[in-house]
Coordinates of C-alpha atoms and ligand atoms in Angstrom, one line a residue:
M1 CA 83.3 109.4 88.5
S2 CA 85.0 106.6 86.9
R3 CA 88.1 104.8 88.8
I4 CA 90.6 104.8 85.8
I5 CA 93.1 102.2 86.0
V6 CA 95.7 101.1 83.9
I7 CA 97.3 97.7 83.9
T8 CA 100.1 97.8 82.7
S9 CA 104.1 96.3 83.2
G10 CA 107.8 96.5 82.1
K11 CA 108.1 93.2 80.5
G12 CA 105.6 91.8 77.9
G13 CA 104.0 88.7 78.1
V14 CA 104.0 88.7 82.2
G15 CA 99.6 88.5 81.7
K16 CA 98.8 91.6 81.5
T17 CA 95.8 91.2 79.0
T18 CA 95.0 87.9 81.2
I19 CA 94.5 90.1 84.2
T20 CA 92.2 92.6 82.7
A21 CA 89.9 90.0 81.8
N22 CA 89.7 88.4 84.8
L23 CA 89.9 90.9 87.1
G24 CA 87.2 92.8 84.8
S25 CA 84.8 89.8 85.2
A26 CA 85.1 89.8 89.0
I27 CA 84.6 93.5 89.4
A28 CA 81.8 92.8 87.2
R29 CA 80.7 89.8 89.3
L30 CA 80.4 92.6 92.4
G31 CA 77.6 94.7 90.4
Y32 CA 79.7 97.4 89.8
K33 CA 79.5 98.9 85.5
I34 CA 82.6 98.5 84.3
A35 CA 84.4 99.3 80.7
L36 CA 87.6 97.6 79.8
V37 CA 89.5 99.3 76.9
D38 CA 91.9 97.7 74.8
A39 CA 95.0 99.8 74.3
D40 CA 97.2 97.4 73.0
F41 CA 96.7 98.6 69.5
G42 CA 99.3 96.5 68.0
L43 CA 98.3 93.2 69.3
R44 CA 94.6 93.0 69.7
N45 CA 93.7 90.1 72.0
L46 CA 91.6 91.6 75.2
D47 CA 88.3 90.2 72.8
L48 CA 89.9 86.8 72.3
L49 CA 90.5 86.4 76.2
L50 CA 86.7 87.8 76.6
G51 CA 85.4 85.4 74.0
L52 CA 83.9 88.6 72.1
E53 CA 86.3 88.9 69.0
Q54 CA 83.0 87.8 66.8
R55 CA 80.9 90.7 68.1
V56 CA 83.8 93.4 67.3
V57 CA 81.9 96.1 64.6
Y58 CA 83.5 99.1 65.3
T59 CA 86.8 100.0 67.4
A60 CA 88.3 102.6 69.0
I61 CA 89.8 104.1 65.7
D62 CA 86.3 104.4 64.3
V63 CA 85.2 106.2 67.0
L64 CA 88.1 108.6 66.9
E65 CA 87.8 109.0 62.8
G66 CA 83.9 109.9 63.9
Q67 CA 82.4 107.0 62.2
C68 CA 80.6 106.0 65.3
P69 CA 79.3 107.3 68.6
I70 CA 81.7 105.7 71.5
E71 CA 78.6 103.7 72.4
K72 CA 78.3 101.7 69.4
A73 CA 81.9 100.6 69.3
L74 CA 81.2 99.1 72.9
V75 CA 80.5 95.4 73.0
K76 CA 78.7 94.3 75.5
D77 CA 79.9 91.1 77.6
K78 CA 77.3 87.8 76.6
R79 CA 77.6 86.7 80.0
Q80 CA 78.1 90.1 82.1
P81 CA 75.5 93.0 80.7
N82 CA 77.1 95.4 82.9
L83 CA 80.6 94.7 81.5
V84 CA 81.4 96.2 78.1
L85 CA 84.9 96.1 76.1
L86 CA 86.3 99.0 74.3
P87 CA 88.0 96.8 71.4
A88 CA 91.4 98.4 69.6
A89 CA 91.9 98.2 66.0
Q90 CA 93.0 95.6 64.5
N91 CA 96.1 95.7 61.9
R92 CA 96.9 98.7 62.8
T93 CA 100.6 100.2 64.1
K94 CA 101.0 100.8 67.7
D95 CA 101.0 104.5 66.8
A96 CA 97.5 105.1 64.9
I97 CA 96.4 106.8 68.0
N98 CA 98.2 109.6 70.4
P99 CA 97.8 110.2 73.9
D100 CA 95.1 113.0 73.4
Q101 CA 93.1 110.8 71.3
M102 CA 93.4 107.9 73.9
K103 CA 92.6 110.9 76.8
Q104 CA 89.7 112.0 74.4
L105 CA 87.9 108.5 74.4
I106 CA 88.5 107.9 77.9
E107 CA 86.7 111.2 79.1
Q108 CA 83.6 110.0 76.8
L109 CA 83.3 107.0 78.8
D110 CA 84.0 108.7 82.2
K111 CA 81.5 108.7 84.9
Q112 CA 79.5 105.9 83.0
F113 CA 80.8 103.6 84.6
D114 CA 82.2 102.7 88.2
Y115 CA 85.6 101.2 87.0
I116 CA 87.6 101.7 83.5
L117 CA 90.4 99.2 83.8
I118 CA 92.9 100.5 80.3
D119 CA 95.1 97.2 79.3
S120 CA 98.4 98.5 78.3
P121 CA 101.0 97.3 76.5
A122 CA 104.1 96.7 77.9
G123 CA 106.3 99.6 79.4
I124 CA 109.2 99.6 77.2
E125 CA 106.6 99.7 74.1
M126 CA 105.1 102.8 72.1
G127 CA 101.6 103.1 73.3
F128 CA 102.5 102.7 76.7
R129 CA 102.0 106.5 77.1
N130 CA 98.8 106.1 75.3
A131 CA 97.6 103.4 78.3
I132 CA 98.9 105.5 80.9
I133 CA 98.5 109.1 80.2
P134 CA 94.4 108.9 81.0
A135 CA 94.6 106.8 84.1
K136 CA 94.3 108.0 87.6
E137 CA 95.4 104.7 89.1
A138 CA 97.7 101.7 87.8
I139 CA 98.3 97.7 89.0
I140 CA 101.8 96.8 87.7
V141 CA 101.6 93.0 86.9
T142 CA 105.2 91.3 87.4
T143 CA 106.0 87.6 87.5
P144 CA 109.1 86.3 90.2
E145 CA 111.5 86.8 87.8
M146 CA 114.5 89.3 88.3
A147 CA 114.0 90.6 84.3
A148 CA 110.2 91.2 84.9
V149 CA 110.8 92.8 88.5
R150 CA 113.7 95.3 87.3
D151 CA 111.7 96.0 84.8
A152 CA 108.4 97.0 86.9
D153 CA 110.7 99.4 88.9
R154 CA 111.2 101.3 85.7
V155 CA 107.9 101.5 84.9
V156 CA 106.8 102.5 88.7
G157 CA 109.0 105.6 88.1
L158 CA 107.8 106.2 85.0
L159 CA 103.5 106.5 86.3
E160 CA 105.2 108.8 89.5
S161 CA 106.5 111.1 86.7
E162 CA 103.0 111.2 84.9
E163 CA 101.3 112.1 88.4
I164 CA 99.8 108.5 89.0
K165 CA 100.3 108.2 92.5
K166 CA 98.3 105.3 93.5
I167 CA 100.2 102.1 92.3
N168 CA 99.2 98.4 93.3
L169 CA 101.3 95.3 92.4
I170 CA 100.1 92.0 90.9
V171 CA 102.8 89.2 91.5
N172 CA 101.4 87.0 88.5
R173 CA 102.7 83.3 87.7
V174 CA 103.7 82.7 91.4
R175 CA 104.9 78.7 91.9
P176 CA 105.0 78.5 95.7
E177 CA 106.7 75.2 95.7
M178 CA 109.7 77.0 93.9
I179 CA 109.6 79.7 96.1
Q180 CA 110.2 77.0 99.1
L181 CA 113.0 75.5 97.0
N182 CA 114.5 78.9 96.8
Q183 CA 114.4 78.8 92.9
M184 CA 112.2 81.7 92.8
I185 CA 112.2 85.2 94.0
S186 CA 109.5 85.3 96.9
V187 CA 106.5 87.6 96.8
E188 CA 107.7 89.5 100.1
D189 CA 111.4 90.4 98.3
I190 CA 109.7 91.6 95.4
V191 CA 107.3 93.6 97.5
D192 CA 110.6 95.2 99.4
L193 CA 112.2 95.8 96.0
L194 CA 109.2 97.7 94.4
V195 CA 107.8 99.5 97.7
I196 CA 104.6 99.4 96.3
P197 CA 101.8 97.9 98.0
L198 CA 100.7 94.2 97.1
I199 CA 97.3 93.8 95.8
G200 CA 97.2 90.4 94.8
I201 CA 99.1 87.5 94.1
V202 CA 97.9 85.2 91.3
P203 CA 99.4 81.3 90.9
D204 CA 100.8 80.1 87.7
D205 CA 98.1 77.2 86.8
E206 CA 97.3 76.0 83.6
R207 CA 93.5 76.5 84.1
I208 CA 94.1 79.9 83.5
I209 CA 95.5 79.5 79.9
V210 CA 92.8 76.7 78.7
S211 CA 90.1 79.3 80.0
T212 CA 91.9 82.0 78.0
N213 CA 92.1 79.8 75.0
R214 CA 88.4 78.8 75.6
G215 CA 87.5 83.1 75.7
E216 CA 85.9 82.4 79.0
P217 CA 87.6 84.0 82.0
L218 CA 87.8 81.6 84.7
V219 CA 86.3 83.8 87.5
L220 CA 83.0 83.2 85.7
E221 CA 83.6 79.3 86.9
E222 CA 81.5 77.3 89.4
P223 CA 82.6 76.2 91.7
P224 CA 85.6 78.5 91.8
S225 CA 89.0 77.6 91.4
V226 CA 92.1 78.7 93.4
P227 CA 93.2 81.4 90.4
A228 CA 89.3 82.4 90.3
M229 CA 89.1 82.9 94.0
A230 CA 93.0 85.0 93.6
F231 CA 90.9 87.2 90.9
N232 CA 88.0 87.7 93.1
N233 CA 89.9 88.3 96.2
I234 CA 91.8 91.0 94.1
A235 CA 88.4 93.0 92.9
R236 CA 87.4 92.9 96.8
R237 CA 90.1 94.4 97.8
L238 CA 90.6 97.4 95.0
D239 CA 86.8 97.7 96.3
G240 CA 88.6 98.6 99.5
K241 CA 87.8 95.3 101.6
E242 CA 90.4 93.7 103.8
I243 CA 91.0 89.9 102.2
P244 CA 93.3 87.6 103.4
Y245 CA 95.7 86.3 101.2
L246 CA 95.6 82.6 99.8
D247 CA 97.8 80.2 101.4
L248 CA 98.8 78.9 98.4
M249 CA 101.9 76.4 99.7
A250 CA 98.6 74.4 100.9
V251 CA 97.0 74.3 97.6
H252 CA 100.0 73.3 95.8
D253 CA 99.8 70.4 98.3
N254 CA 96.5 69.6 97.3
L255 CA 94.8 70.9 100.2
V256 CA 92.2 73.0 98.1
T257 CA 89.2 71.4 100.2
R258 CA 90.7 73.0 103.2
I259 CA 90.6 76.3 101.6
R260 CA 87.3 76.1 100.2
R261 CA 85.5 74.7 103.3
R262 CA 87.3 77.9 105.2
F263 CA 86.1 80.8 102.3
F264 CA 82.8 79.2 101.5
G265 CA 82.2 76.6 104.3
N266 CA 81.3 73.7 101.9
Ligands
LIG301 P1 100.6 90.4 78.6 O1 99.2 90.8 78.4 O2 101.3 91.2 79.8 O3 101.9 90.3 77.4 P2 99.1 87.5 78.7 O4 98.1 88.3 79.4 O5 98.9 87.8 77.1 O6 100.6 89.0 78.8 O7 99.9 86.5 78.9 C1 100.5 85.5 78.3 C2 100.6 84.3 78.8 O8 101.2 83.8 79.7 C3 99.7 84.1 77.6 O9 99.5 82.6 77.2 C4 98.4 83.4 79.3 O10 97.7 82.5 78.6 C5 100.0 82.9 79.9 N1 99.5 83.1 81.5 C6 99.1 84.6 82.1 N2 98.9 84.3 83.2 C7 99.2 83.1 83.7 C8 98.9 82.4 85.3 N3 98.7 82.8 86.4 N4 99.4 81.1 84.8 C9 99.2 80.3 83.7 N5 99.7 81.2 82.5 C10 99.4 82.1 82.6
LIG302 MG1 98.5 92.0 76.3

């Protein structure tokens, strides 16, 4: 059985696609077989973040229309052979596909992979239901802004009403220096508000923007940067390991080397 996990949020633009690409690559690095499913049928961008847009020939829509078997639509990652992408269709409206069809697609992938991550549109958009219907687990992404946290709270309710019981939280774009100055809501406060288990904290870091623009998930870079370590840690926590959280404040103070020493012994 595959672990089928939807990456979702209340508010748009909080980093779902970025997290799907990087977390997916981090999971593949652990040696698991993984499929990333782009369920954002309006905005096809998971392929761009993975640098796979040139390799997309068939999409999920072609599979549903019987134009090709699902194996033909799966795009193999050029760097990691155990990672594939099921692309969404380009230039289609978001309701080009219904929840039953989405279930049908995921059923065809189930059991072939250890993990299936579904990149969803935001919780307020159409297409959100498509993404959550086949999922057994969810990762909610929020940024440390009140509006995003409030919308995330609404999504927790929606997921629970769809019988998705296993829900974890990623707080993305954290800026420790702003939290220290009380200019940003803290991760602890977000967890208190949402009452779902925290599985990761990702710093706000321009290297993430640079790497996604290049189509190269930053978890593949050597030596790993601090945001890459954050994604690798999330992958291992998903895998059931207990991994301490990075001290992002120390990172901010440019003590990156100290952390490296602690985690990698160099
Ligand atoms: P969503 O899929 O939720 O709409 P995206 O993954 O497309 O969000 O991210 C929205 C924007 O935020 C992108 O430009 C992305 O590069 C940027 N971004 C996401 N996470 C981070 C981060 N941790 N640090 C800096 N920029 C980020
Ligand atoms: Mg997205």
